[in-house]
Short mmCIF file of C-alpha atoms and ligand atoms in Angstrom, two decimals:
data_model
loop_
_atom_site.label_atom_id
_atom_site.label_comp_id
_atom_site.label_asym_id
_atom_site.label_seq_id
_atom_site.Cartn_x
_atom_site.Cartn_y
_atom_site.Cartn_z
CA UNK A 289 -3.72 10.05 17.10
CA UNK A 290 -1.33 7.18 17.36
CA UNK A 291 -1.62 5.15 20.40
CA UNK A 292 1.40 4.25 22.53
CA UNK A 293 0.33 0.59 22.68
CA UNK A 294 0.90 0.09 19.00
CA UNK A 295 4.50 1.14 19.43
CA UNK A 296 5.83 -1.34 21.88
CA UNK A 297 5.89 -4.10 19.25
CA UNK A 298 7.47 -3.65 15.80
CA UNK A 299 5.06 -1.58 13.51
CA UNK A 300 3.52 -3.90 10.90
CA UNK A 301 3.81 -2.61 7.42
CA UNK A 302 2.00 -3.86 4.32
CA UNK A 303 3.67 -3.01 0.99
CA UNK A 304 1.72 -3.42 -2.30
CA UNK A 305 4.03 -4.07 -5.31
CA UNK A 306 7.20 -6.22 -5.69
CA UNK A 307 9.26 -4.58 -8.41
CA UNK A 308 11.81 -1.86 -7.45
CA UNK A 309 10.20 0.57 -4.90
CA UNK A 310 8.42 -2.12 -2.94
CA UNK A 311 11.33 -4.34 -1.96
CA UNK A 312 13.66 -1.31 -1.55
CA UNK A 313 11.30 0.07 1.20
CA UNK A 314 10.94 -3.42 2.71
CA UNK A 315 14.75 -3.56 3.01
CA UNK A 316 14.89 -0.20 4.87
CA UNK A 317 12.03 -0.87 7.17
CA UNK A 318 13.65 -4.15 8.22
CA UNK A 319 16.73 -2.11 9.00
CA UNK A 320 14.61 -0.01 11.45
CA UNK A 321 13.04 -2.98 13.07
CA UNK A 322 9.63 -2.86 11.39
CA UNK A 323 7.81 -5.96 10.43
CA UNK A 324 7.13 -6.18 6.64
CA UNK A 325 4.70 -8.02 4.44
CA UNK A 326 4.84 -7.51 0.71
CA UNK A 327 2.03 -8.41 -1.59
CA UNK A 328 2.70 -8.80 -5.40
CA UNK A 329 -0.10 -9.40 -7.79
CA UNK A 330 1.93 -11.63 -10.06
CA UNK A 331 2.28 -15.33 -9.22
CA UNK A 332 6.12 -15.00 -8.93
CA UNK A 333 8.92 -12.43 -9.13
CA UNK A 334 7.99 -10.55 -12.29
CA UNK A 335 10.66 -10.92 -15.03
CA UNK A 336 11.17 -8.53 -17.93
CA UNK A 337 11.71 -4.94 -18.62
CA UNK A 338 14.48 -3.26 -20.28
CA UNK A 339 17.46 -1.15 -19.29
CA UNK A 340 17.28 1.16 -16.33
CA UNK A 341 20.12 2.91 -14.68
CA UNK A 342 20.71 3.73 -11.10
CA UNK A 343 22.08 7.17 -10.87
CA UNK A 344 23.14 9.91 -8.44
CA UNK A 345 21.20 9.71 -5.06
CA UNK A 346 19.77 6.40 -6.27
CA UNK A 347 23.25 4.95 -6.68
CA UNK A 348 24.23 6.33 -3.25
CA UNK A 349 21.18 4.49 -1.69
CA UNK A 350 22.20 1.24 -3.49
CA UNK A 351 25.62 1.72 -2.00
CA UNK A 352 24.15 1.99 1.40
CA UNK A 353 22.20 -1.24 0.75
CA UNK A 354 25.43 -2.97 -0.29
CA UNK A 355 23.89 -3.41 -3.77
CA UNK A 356 26.18 -1.16 -5.74
CA UNK A 357 28.74 -3.82 -6.62
CA UNK A 358 26.04 -6.41 -7.50
CA UNK A 359 24.58 -3.79 -9.88
CA UNK A 360 27.91 -3.18 -11.56
CA UNK A 361 28.43 -6.96 -11.84
CA UNK A 362 25.02 -7.23 -13.56
CA UNK A 363 25.87 -4.50 -16.02
CA UNK A 364 24.39 -4.97 -19.55
CA UNK A 365 27.77 -4.41 -21.24
CA UNK A 366 26.81 -1.21 -22.88
CA UNK A 367 30.01 0.62 -24.06
CA UNK A 368 28.53 3.88 -25.17
CA UNK A 369 25.75 5.70 -27.09
CA UNK A 370 25.73 6.36 -30.90
CA UNK A 371 23.22 8.47 -32.74
CA UNK A 372 23.07 7.08 -36.27
CA UNK A 373 21.39 8.00 -39.52
CA UNK A 374 18.94 5.64 -41.25
CA UNK A 375 21.76 3.68 -42.88
CA UNK A 376 23.31 3.00 -39.46
CA UNK A 377 26.20 5.40 -39.98
CA UNK A 378 27.36 7.11 -36.73
CA UNK A 379 26.43 10.81 -36.48
CA UNK A 380 27.23 11.41 -32.81
CA UNK A 381 29.36 9.03 -30.76
CA UNK A 382 29.41 9.21 -26.96
CA UNK A 383 31.55 6.40 -25.62
CA UNK A 384 31.41 5.43 -21.99
CA UNK A 385 34.80 6.73 -20.79
CA UNK A 386 35.89 8.47 -17.60
CA UNK A 387 35.18 12.21 -17.89
CA UNK A 388 33.08 11.81 -21.01
CA UNK A 389 29.50 12.90 -21.59
CA UNK A 390 27.43 9.87 -22.45
CA UNK A 391 23.86 8.68 -21.81
CA UNK A 392 25.44 5.34 -21.09
CA UNK A 393 26.53 4.78 -17.50
CA UNK A 394 28.36 1.84 -15.81
CA UNK A 395 25.26 1.13 -13.78
CA UNK A 396 23.15 0.05 -16.73
CA UNK A 397 21.08 -2.96 -15.55
CA UNK A 398 17.90 -4.69 -16.69
CA UNK A 399 14.88 -4.01 -14.61
CA UNK A 400 14.33 -7.68 -13.99
CA UNK A 401 17.87 -8.21 -12.87
CA UNK A 402 17.60 -5.32 -10.34
CA UNK A 403 14.23 -6.70 -9.08
CA UNK A 404 15.90 -10.01 -8.47
CA UNK A 405 18.78 -8.44 -6.51
CA UNK A 406 16.21 -6.62 -4.30
CA UNK A 407 14.21 -9.86 -3.89
CA UNK A 408 17.34 -11.72 -2.78
CA UNK A 409 18.15 -8.95 -0.35
CA UNK A 410 14.63 -9.16 1.29
CA UNK A 411 13.29 -12.66 0.78
CA UNK A 412 14.42 -13.84 4.31
CA UNK A 413 13.29 -10.88 6.25
CA UNK A 414 10.11 -9.83 4.45
CA UNK A 415 6.93 -11.92 4.25
CA UNK A 416 6.60 -12.01 0.43
CA UNK A 417 3.18 -13.01 -0.82
CA UNK A 418 2.86 -13.67 -4.52
CA UNK A 419 -0.40 -13.90 -6.47
CA UNK A 420 -2.44 -11.84 -4.16
CA UNK A 421 -3.45 -8.15 -3.86
CA UNK A 422 -5.34 -5.65 -1.78
CA UNK A 423 -9.10 -5.77 -2.48
CA UNK A 424 -10.48 -3.56 0.19
CA UNK A 425 -9.02 -0.84 2.52
CA UNK A 426 -10.56 0.34 5.71
CA UNK A 427 -8.48 3.13 7.16
CA UNK A 428 -8.73 4.18 10.74
CA UNK A 429 -6.82 6.74 12.89
CA UNK A 430 -4.75 4.01 14.50
CA UNK A 431 -4.68 1.13 11.90
CA UNK A 432 -5.53 -0.04 8.45
CA UNK A 433 -7.83 -3.07 7.94
CA UNK A 434 -7.15 -4.92 4.76
CA UNK A 435 -9.09 -7.48 2.78
CA UNK A 436 -7.03 -9.34 0.26
CA UNK A 437 -8.29 -10.82 -3.01
CA UNK A 438 -7.62 -14.30 -1.48
CA UNK A 439 -10.14 -13.52 1.16
CA UNK A 440 -7.60 -13.12 3.99
CA UNK A 441 -8.23 -10.18 6.35
CA UNK A 442 -5.47 -8.51 8.30
CA UNK A 443 -4.64 -5.33 10.17
CA UNK A 444 -1.52 -3.22 9.69
CA UNK A 445 -0.17 -0.01 11.21
CA UNK A 446 1.15 1.30 7.86
CA UNK A 447 0.36 0.54 4.31
CA UNK A 448 2.69 1.62 1.47
CA UNK A 449 1.58 1.50 -2.17
CA UNK A 450 4.44 0.73 -4.57
CA UNK A 451 2.46 -0.84 -7.39
CA UNK A 452 3.46 1.13 -10.41
CA UNK A 453 2.02 3.85 -12.73
CA UNK A 454 -1.26 2.06 -13.27
CA UNK A 455 -1.73 1.27 -9.53
CA UNK A 456 -5.24 0.14 -8.80
CA UNK A 457 -4.87 0.28 -5.02
CA UNK A 458 -4.08 4.01 -5.43
CA UNK A 459 -7.63 4.27 -6.89
CA UNK A 460 -8.96 2.59 -3.85
CA UNK A 461 -7.35 5.07 -1.46
CA UNK A 462 -6.96 8.54 -3.13
CA UNK A 463 -9.79 10.60 -4.68
CA UNK A 464 -9.48 10.65 -8.44
CA UNK A 465 -9.26 14.44 -8.56
CA UNK A 466 -6.03 14.37 -6.54
CA UNK A 467 -4.22 12.19 -9.09
CA UNK A 468 -3.32 13.62 -12.40
CA UNK A 469 -2.11 11.43 -15.35
CA UNK A 470 -0.08 13.96 -17.42
CA UNK A 471 0.24 12.36 -20.83
CA UNK A 472 3.45 13.14 -22.80
CA UNK A 473 1.95 12.42 -26.17
CA UNK A 474 4.23 9.50 -27.14
CA UNK A 475 4.02 5.75 -27.38
CA UNK A 476 6.96 3.61 -26.49
CA UNK A 477 6.88 0.06 -27.76
CA UNK A 478 9.68 -2.08 -26.21
CA UNK A 479 10.71 -5.47 -27.81
CA UNK A 480 13.54 -7.87 -27.00
CA UNK A 481 15.06 -10.28 -29.42
CA UNK A 482 18.17 -12.44 -29.82
CA UNK A 483 21.29 -10.41 -30.43
CA UNK A 484 23.11 -10.65 -33.77
CA UNK A 485 26.78 -11.40 -32.78
CA UNK A 486 28.06 -10.00 -36.07
CA UNK A 487 26.50 -6.65 -35.55
CA UNK A 488 29.35 -4.18 -35.08
CA UNK A 489 27.16 -1.91 -32.96
CA UNK A 490 25.94 -4.69 -30.69
CA UNK A 491 27.63 -3.22 -27.58
CA UNK A 492 26.33 0.28 -28.17
CA UNK A 493 23.17 2.06 -27.40
CA UNK A 494 22.10 2.98 -30.96
CA UNK A 495 19.47 5.76 -31.32
CA UNK A 496 18.07 6.61 -34.73
CA UNK A 497 15.47 9.26 -35.47
CA UNK A 498 13.04 8.37 -38.25
CA UNK A 499 11.15 10.96 -40.27
CA UNK A 500 7.52 11.31 -39.11
CA UNK A 501 8.27 12.04 -35.36
CA UNK A 502 9.66 8.64 -34.62
CA UNK A 503 12.79 7.13 -33.08
CA UNK A 504 14.30 3.70 -32.78
CA UNK A 505 16.65 2.53 -30.08
CA UNK A 506 18.67 -0.69 -29.76
CA UNK A 507 20.76 -1.64 -26.73
CA UNK A 508 22.48 -4.65 -25.15
CA UNK A 509 19.68 -6.32 -23.26
CA UNK A 510 21.49 -8.89 -21.09
CA UNK A 511 23.06 -12.15 -22.19
CA UNK A 512 22.50 -12.75 -25.90
CA UNK A 513 19.61 -10.23 -26.23
CA UNK A 514 19.02 -6.89 -27.80
CA UNK A 515 16.39 -4.63 -26.26
CA UNK A 516 14.85 -2.21 -28.69
CA UNK A 517 12.10 0.35 -28.72
CA UNK A 518 10.18 2.39 -31.16
CA UNK A 519 8.85 5.67 -30.05
CA UNK A 520 6.31 7.65 -31.90
CA UNK A 521 4.17 10.84 -31.25
CA UNK A 522 0.47 10.46 -30.69
CA UNK A 523 -1.43 13.30 -29.03
CA UNK A 524 -3.99 10.79 -27.65
CA UNK A 525 -3.86 7.23 -26.61
CA UNK A 526 -4.92 4.86 -29.45
CA UNK A 527 -5.59 2.02 -27.15
CA UNK A 528 -2.64 -0.15 -28.31
CA UNK A 529 -1.56 -0.70 -24.71
CA UNK A 530 -4.72 -2.81 -24.07
CA UNK A 531 -4.32 -5.07 -27.11
CA UNK A 532 -3.06 -8.67 -26.89
CA UNK A 533 0.63 -9.14 -27.75
CA UNK A 534 0.17 -10.30 -31.29
CA UNK A 535 -1.89 -7.20 -32.17
CA UNK A 536 0.81 -5.11 -30.43
CA UNK A 537 3.53 -6.56 -32.64
CA UNK A 538 1.36 -5.87 -35.75
CA UNK A 539 0.88 -2.27 -34.50
CA UNK A 540 4.60 -1.69 -34.13
CA UNK A 541 5.24 -3.10 -37.55
CA UNK A 542 2.67 -0.81 -38.99
CA UNK A 543 4.40 2.19 -37.36
CA UNK A 544 7.77 1.00 -38.74
CA UNK A 545 6.29 0.87 -42.22
CA UNK A 546 4.72 4.17 -41.91
CA UNK A 547 4.71 5.95 -45.33
CA UNK A 548 7.08 8.78 -44.20
CA UNK A 549 9.68 6.17 -42.95
CA UNK A 550 12.08 5.23 -45.71
CA UNK A 551 12.96 1.54 -46.14
CA UNK A 552 16.44 1.58 -44.69
CA UNK A 553 19.10 -0.44 -42.95
CA UNK A 554 17.83 0.56 -39.53
CA UNK A 555 14.14 -0.13 -40.21
CA UNK A 556 15.05 -3.53 -41.75
CA UNK A 557 16.96 -4.30 -38.57
CA UNK A 558 14.08 -3.33 -36.34
CA UNK A 559 11.59 -5.38 -38.55
CA UNK A 560 13.82 -8.41 -38.38
CA UNK A 561 14.21 -8.05 -34.59
CA UNK A 562 10.44 -7.71 -34.25
CA UNK A 563 9.88 -10.88 -36.19
CA UNK A 564 11.99 -12.78 -33.63
CA UNK A 565 10.80 -10.93 -30.54
CA UNK A 566 10.69 -12.79 -27.24
CA UNK A 567 8.96 -9.98 -25.25
CA UNK A 568 6.86 -6.94 -26.10
CA UNK A 569 5.65 -4.13 -23.93
CA UNK A 570 3.76 -1.11 -25.13
CA UNK A 571 2.92 1.94 -23.18
CA UNK A 572 1.23 5.35 -23.71
CA UNK A 573 3.61 7.47 -21.67
CA UNK A 574 2.36 9.71 -18.93
CA UNK A 575 3.50 11.07 -15.65
CA UNK A 576 1.77 10.83 -12.34
CA UNK A 577 1.40 13.99 -10.36
CA UNK A 578 -0.40 13.49 -7.02
CA UNK A 579 -1.68 16.16 -4.79
CA UNK A 580 -0.66 14.19 -1.72
CA UNK A 581 1.76 11.35 -1.19
CA UNK A 582 -0.13 10.12 1.84
CA UNK A 583 -3.70 9.98 3.25
CA UNK A 584 -4.83 12.52 6.01
CA UNK A 585 -4.42 9.84 8.82
CA UNK A 586 -0.78 9.23 7.77
CA UNK A 587 -1.45 5.49 7.71
CA UNK A 588 -1.17 5.02 3.88
CA UNK A 589 1.55 6.41 1.69
CA UNK A 590 2.73 5.95 -1.84
CA UNK A 591 6.22 5.65 -3.41
CA UNK A 592 7.80 4.96 -6.84
CA UNK A 593 5.95 5.11 -10.07
CA UNK A 594 2.54 4.90 -8.31
CA UNK A 595 3.25 8.32 -6.70
CA UNK A 596 5.48 10.26 -9.10
CA UNK A 597 6.12 8.32 -12.36
CA UNK A 598 8.54 10.32 -14.40
CA UNK A 599 8.42 7.95 -17.38
CA UNK A 600 11.35 6.41 -19.27
CA UNK A 601 11.92 9.82 -20.85
CA UNK A 602 12.99 11.32 -17.49
CA UNK A 603 15.49 8.48 -17.03
CA UNK A 604 14.90 8.93 -13.30
CA UNK A 605 12.29 6.29 -12.44
CA UNK A 606 14.71 4.01 -10.51
CA UNK A 607 16.35 6.90 -8.71
CA UNK A 608 12.97 8.26 -7.65
CA UNK A 609 11.84 4.81 -6.40
CA UNK A 610 15.00 4.23 -4.33
CA UNK A 611 15.00 7.78 -2.93
CA UNK A 612 11.24 7.64 -2.08
CA UNK A 613 11.69 4.27 -0.37
CA UNK A 614 14.68 5.50 1.65
CA UNK A 615 13.00 8.74 2.74
CA UNK A 616 9.66 7.33 3.67
CA UNK A 617 11.07 4.42 5.72
CA UNK A 618 13.56 6.77 7.36
CA UNK A 619 10.94 9.32 8.31
CA UNK A 620 8.66 6.73 9.70
CA UNK A 621 11.53 5.38 11.75
CA UNK A 622 12.25 8.89 12.98
CA UNK A 623 8.58 9.46 13.85
CA UNK A 624 7.92 5.96 15.02
CA UNK A 625 5.26 7.25 17.51
CA UNK A 626 3.55 9.46 14.99
CA UNK A 627 3.17 8.15 11.48
CA UNK A 628 1.23 11.21 10.37
CA UNK A 629 4.37 13.39 11.19
CA UNK A 630 6.52 10.85 9.48
CA UNK A 631 4.36 10.89 6.27
CA UNK A 632 4.28 14.69 6.39
CA UNK A 633 8.09 14.90 6.64
CA UNK A 634 8.39 12.39 3.73
CA UNK A 635 6.05 14.47 1.56
CA UNK A 636 7.80 17.74 2.47
CA UNK A 637 11.21 16.35 1.41
CA UNK A 638 10.08 14.17 -1.52
CA UNK A 639 7.47 16.21 -3.39
CA UNK A 640 9.89 18.98 -4.52
CA UNK A 641 12.61 16.42 -5.31
CA UNK A 642 10.20 14.41 -7.45
CA UNK A 643 8.89 17.58 -9.18
CA UNK A 644 12.47 18.44 -10.22
CA UNK A 645 13.28 14.96 -11.60
CA UNK A 646 9.89 14.77 -13.37
CA UNK A 647 10.51 18.13 -15.02
CA UNK A 648 11.58 17.39 -18.66
CA UNK A 649 13.48 20.04 -20.65
CA UNK A 650 11.11 22.37 -22.65
CA UNK A 651 9.56 20.74 -25.66
CA UNK A 652 10.75 17.16 -24.77
CA UNK A 653 9.80 14.66 -26.16
CA UNK A 654 8.32 16.27 -29.38
CA UNK A 655 11.47 18.49 -29.98
CA UNK A 656 13.78 15.56 -30.23
CA UNK A 657 11.37 13.79 -32.67
CA UNK A 658 11.52 15.91 -35.82
CA UNK A 659 9.01 15.47 -38.63
CA UNK A 660 11.56 15.58 -41.56
CA UNK A 661 15.03 14.30 -42.56
CA UNK A 662 16.19 17.95 -42.55
CA UNK A 663 14.91 18.37 -38.92
CA UNK A 664 16.92 15.21 -38.00
CA UNK A 665 20.10 16.53 -39.56
CA UNK A 666 19.61 19.83 -37.61
CA UNK A 667 19.08 17.92 -34.46
CA UNK A 668 22.28 15.85 -35.00
CA UNK A 669 24.09 19.11 -35.73
CA UNK A 670 23.05 20.70 -32.46
CA UNK A 671 23.87 17.50 -30.63
CA UNK A 672 27.42 17.52 -32.08
CA UNK A 673 27.83 21.17 -31.34
CA UNK A 674 26.78 20.62 -27.69
CA UNK A 675 29.09 17.66 -27.39
CA UNK A 676 31.99 19.71 -28.71
CA UNK A 677 31.17 22.58 -26.52
CA UNK A 678 30.90 20.35 -23.51
CA UNK A 679 34.68 19.93 -23.65
CA UNK A 680 35.05 23.44 -22.40
CA UNK A 681 34.76 24.04 -18.66
CA UNK A 682 32.75 27.21 -18.73
CA UNK A 683 30.33 25.78 -21.22
CA UNK A 684 29.96 22.66 -19.09
CA UNK A 685 28.89 24.92 -16.24
CA UNK A 686 26.36 26.76 -18.36
CA UNK A 687 25.15 23.63 -20.11
CA UNK A 688 24.74 21.99 -16.70
CA UNK A 689 22.21 24.71 -15.91
CA UNK A 690 20.11 24.00 -19.00
CA UNK A 691 20.54 20.24 -19.75
CA UNK A 692 21.21 18.60 -16.42
CA UNK A 693 18.14 18.48 -14.35
CA UNK A 694 18.97 21.46 -12.11
CA UNK A 695 20.88 21.17 -8.93
CA UNK A 696 18.79 18.14 -8.03
CA UNK A 697 21.79 15.74 -8.35
CA UNK A 698 23.52 17.34 -5.49
CA UNK A 699 20.69 17.48 -2.92
CA UNK A 700 22.09 15.56 0.10
CA UNK A 701 20.20 12.66 1.51
CA UNK A 702 19.21 12.75 5.09
CA UNK A 703 20.98 10.41 7.51
CA UNK A 704 18.75 7.92 9.40
CA UNK A 705 21.47 5.61 10.81
CA UNK A 706 20.66 6.31 14.44
CA UNK A 707 17.25 4.58 13.91
CA UNK A 708 18.84 1.35 12.57
CA UNK A 709 18.32 -1.72 14.76
CA UNK A 710 19.65 -4.36 12.30
CA UNK A 711 23.33 -4.08 12.14
CA UNK A 712 25.31 -4.51 8.98
CA UNK A 713 26.99 -7.89 9.30
CA UNK A 714 29.84 -6.61 7.12
CA UNK A 715 30.76 -3.74 9.40
C1 FAD B 55 7.37 -5.71 -16.14
C2 FAD B 55 7.90 -4.28 -16.11
C3 FAD B 55 8.76 -3.85 -17.05
C4 FAD B 55 9.25 -2.54 -17.05
N1 FAD B 55 10.05 -2.12 -18.09
C5 FAD B 55 10.68 -0.95 -18.02
C6 FAD B 55 11.59 -0.50 -19.06
O1 FAD B 55 11.89 -1.29 -19.95
N2 FAD B 55 12.15 0.67 -19.01
C7 FAD B 55 11.86 1.56 -17.97
O2 FAD B 55 12.40 2.70 -17.89
N3 FAD B 55 11.03 1.22 -16.99
C8 FAD B 55 10.37 -0.03 -16.99
N4 FAD B 55 9.49 -0.35 -16.01
C9 FAD B 55 9.12 0.57 -14.92
C10 FAD B 55 10.28 0.76 -13.89
O3 FAD B 55 10.36 -0.57 -13.21
C11 FAD B 55 9.81 1.89 -12.95
O4 FAD B 55 9.78 3.08 -13.76
C12 FAD B 55 10.67 2.14 -11.77
O5 FAD B 55 11.65 1.27 -11.58
C13 FAD B 55 9.83 2.28 -10.55
O6 FAD B 55 9.36 1.02 -10.16
P1 FAD B 55 8.06 0.74 -9.20
O7 FAD B 55 8.60 -0.34 -8.33
O8 FAD B 55 7.61 2.00 -8.50
O9 FAD B 55 6.91 0.35 -10.13
P2 FAD B 55 6.92 -0.86 -11.18
O10 FAD B 55 8.25 -1.30 -11.65
O11 FAD B 55 5.91 -0.52 -12.25
O12 FAD B 55 6.34 -2.11 -10.38
C14 FAD B 55 5.05 -2.25 -9.82
C15 FAD B 55 4.89 -3.64 -9.31
O13 FAD B 55 3.63 -3.75 -8.62
C16 FAD B 55 2.95 -4.93 -9.07
N5 FAD B 55 1.52 -4.62 -8.98
C17 FAD B 55 0.72 -3.92 -9.77
N6 FAD B 55 -0.55 -3.73 -9.34
C18 FAD B 55 -0.51 -4.43 -8.14
C19 FAD B 55 -1.50 -4.64 -7.15
N7 FAD B 55 -2.80 -4.18 -7.35
N8 FAD B 55 -1.17 -5.39 -6.08
C20 FAD B 55 0.05 -5.82 -5.93
N9 FAD B 55 1.01 -5.60 -6.82
C21 FAD B 55 0.72 -4.97 -7.87
C22 FAD B 55 3.39 -5.12 -10.50
O14 FAD B 55 3.28 -6.45 -10.89
C23 FAD B 55 4.90 -4.72 -10.35
O15 FAD B 55 5.66 -5.81 -9.94
C24 FAD B 55 8.93 -1.66 -16.03
C25 FAD B 55 8.12 -2.19 -14.95
C26 FAD B 55 7.66 -3.46 -14.97
C27 FAD B 55 6.75 -3.90 -13.86
C1 NAG B 56 27.66 7.48 -13.93
O1 NAG B 56 26.74 8.20 -13.15
C2 NAG B 56 27.32 8.63 -11.89
C3 NAG B 56 26.29 9.39 -11.12
O2 NAG B 56 25.28 8.51 -10.92
C4 NAG B 56 28.57 9.59 -12.21
O3 NAG B 56 29.14 9.98 -11.06
C5 NAG B 56 29.54 8.88 -13.12
O4 NAG B 56 30.57 9.80 -13.49
C6 NAG B 56 28.90 8.31 -14.37
N1 NAG B 56 29.82 7.61 -15.15
C7 NAG B 56 30.24 8.00 -16.32
C8 NAG B 56 31.24 7.13 -16.97
O5 NAG B 56 29.79 9.00 -16.82
C1 NAG B 57 13.30 -2.91 -48.17
O1 NAG B 57 14.49 -3.19 -48.85
C2 NAG B 57 14.96 -4.49 -48.74
C3 NAG B 57 16.25 -4.65 -49.43
O2 NAG B 57 16.82 -3.50 -49.79
C4 NAG B 57 13.86 -5.46 -49.32
O3 NAG B 57 14.30 -6.78 -49.18
C5 NAG B 57 12.56 -5.25 -48.61
O4 NAG B 57 11.60 -6.00 -49.27
C6 NAG B 57 12.12 -3.77 -48.70
N1 NAG B 57 10.99 -3.61 -47.84
C7 NAG B 57 9.88 -3.01 -48.18
C8 NAG B 57 8.75 -2.95 -47.29
O5 NAG B 57 9.85 -2.36 -49.31
#
């Protein structure tokens, strides 16, 4: 039961996690006149991460936050996508052109750059606290009492968990049987290294399948850098994600020198990059499927990867984060007197949306990671055929039904403008 007294003053919200989802919801809460505190475990704004793209409804939300142009300005410079063979010869080319079909979009940005934009947009209005985290949560019908790692104790009206796929605070709040980690059976090992200016494909996203259910990817990774990843199938986690960086690099090298992988231009390029790497990140990919996006009292909710991680394979992590932030803040503004009703409305809107974006095409990722060179040639053949067919309107329509994640791109966003109290200085 929410008490009327708690509603005269601005609701106090605590947000855990300062990457994408966390600052995005802080921005919207501020807009609706809520008071926001954001706690980030790292000692400062966390740099790093590779390319993400802000698409569809996510881009619409960025536009409403006046961040669309800054995102375009921070573009990684990627000019298209090329699938190559092991010698680096183009097999399928998908340039970034108006009306073309390409995995490359003009909104390609590095995760770290986007996090910085969101920080800049909230640093004056949100109480950012670095180097601390929630240690203990005591939830009541009318408030949440928090003990921080630093020893500080405070009370909030609402707590939002936005601390990523491995969220520890989620474990403090939700029963383990309500959270499913659905493994996808692939490792992705990301590494950044200085870009070779003489590389003719330096401005392209180069994707190369390797025999043995593996794939390599190289993309422009911001000024002077290439961001690469190696992906390989593994039915179970092998614990690499817990190893120190030097051991992770050794593991990636081992998987590049795997017996089924021929010594080739592309593997040489990856090995060279790996030996000059400036940043490595290795994950055993899995999605988060949560039974509920909030607690029964409606005082604690989750957004972003903590709540519905789709993994890099869905390509939708950023969009889900921005949409979740927008909907949760909007519904809590609409139901200012009744957070439980606000959380319920958020879950009712968000859960089916997230389920659609998390839903990968049948057989992905294994189906796009063939075992043999013949399998790879077949995959490229199918890809070229699809690309050729996509030039025809009727096929576009039919292919849209199979390859584009459903009608989800066209679901309209609710309008919460009537709850805004902070006016856009530009309007
Ligand atoms: C360093 C980094 C690199 C990434 N690289 C890529 C990439 O290359 N490609 C890709 O597709 N996606 C990447 N991601 C994931 C991508 O950011 C998310 O899929 C998506 O943007 C949703 O973001 P999120 O804000 O929900 O979660 P995340 O981006 O995972 O952010 C979670 C934040 O919470 C913080 N945190 C964790 N635990 C706590 C705690 N207990 N208390 C307080 N704060 C906590 C973390 O430090 C982090 O800043 C990366 C994320 C991070 C943090
Ligand atoms: C980039 O994505 C947006 C949707 O987010 C789409 O409207 C636009 O056409 C895409 N750009 C290109 C060049 O495909
Ligand atoms: C791969 O080939 C290159 C040159 O063709 C050679 O320099 C390198 O040593 C070879 N690597 C392995 C692991 O055989």
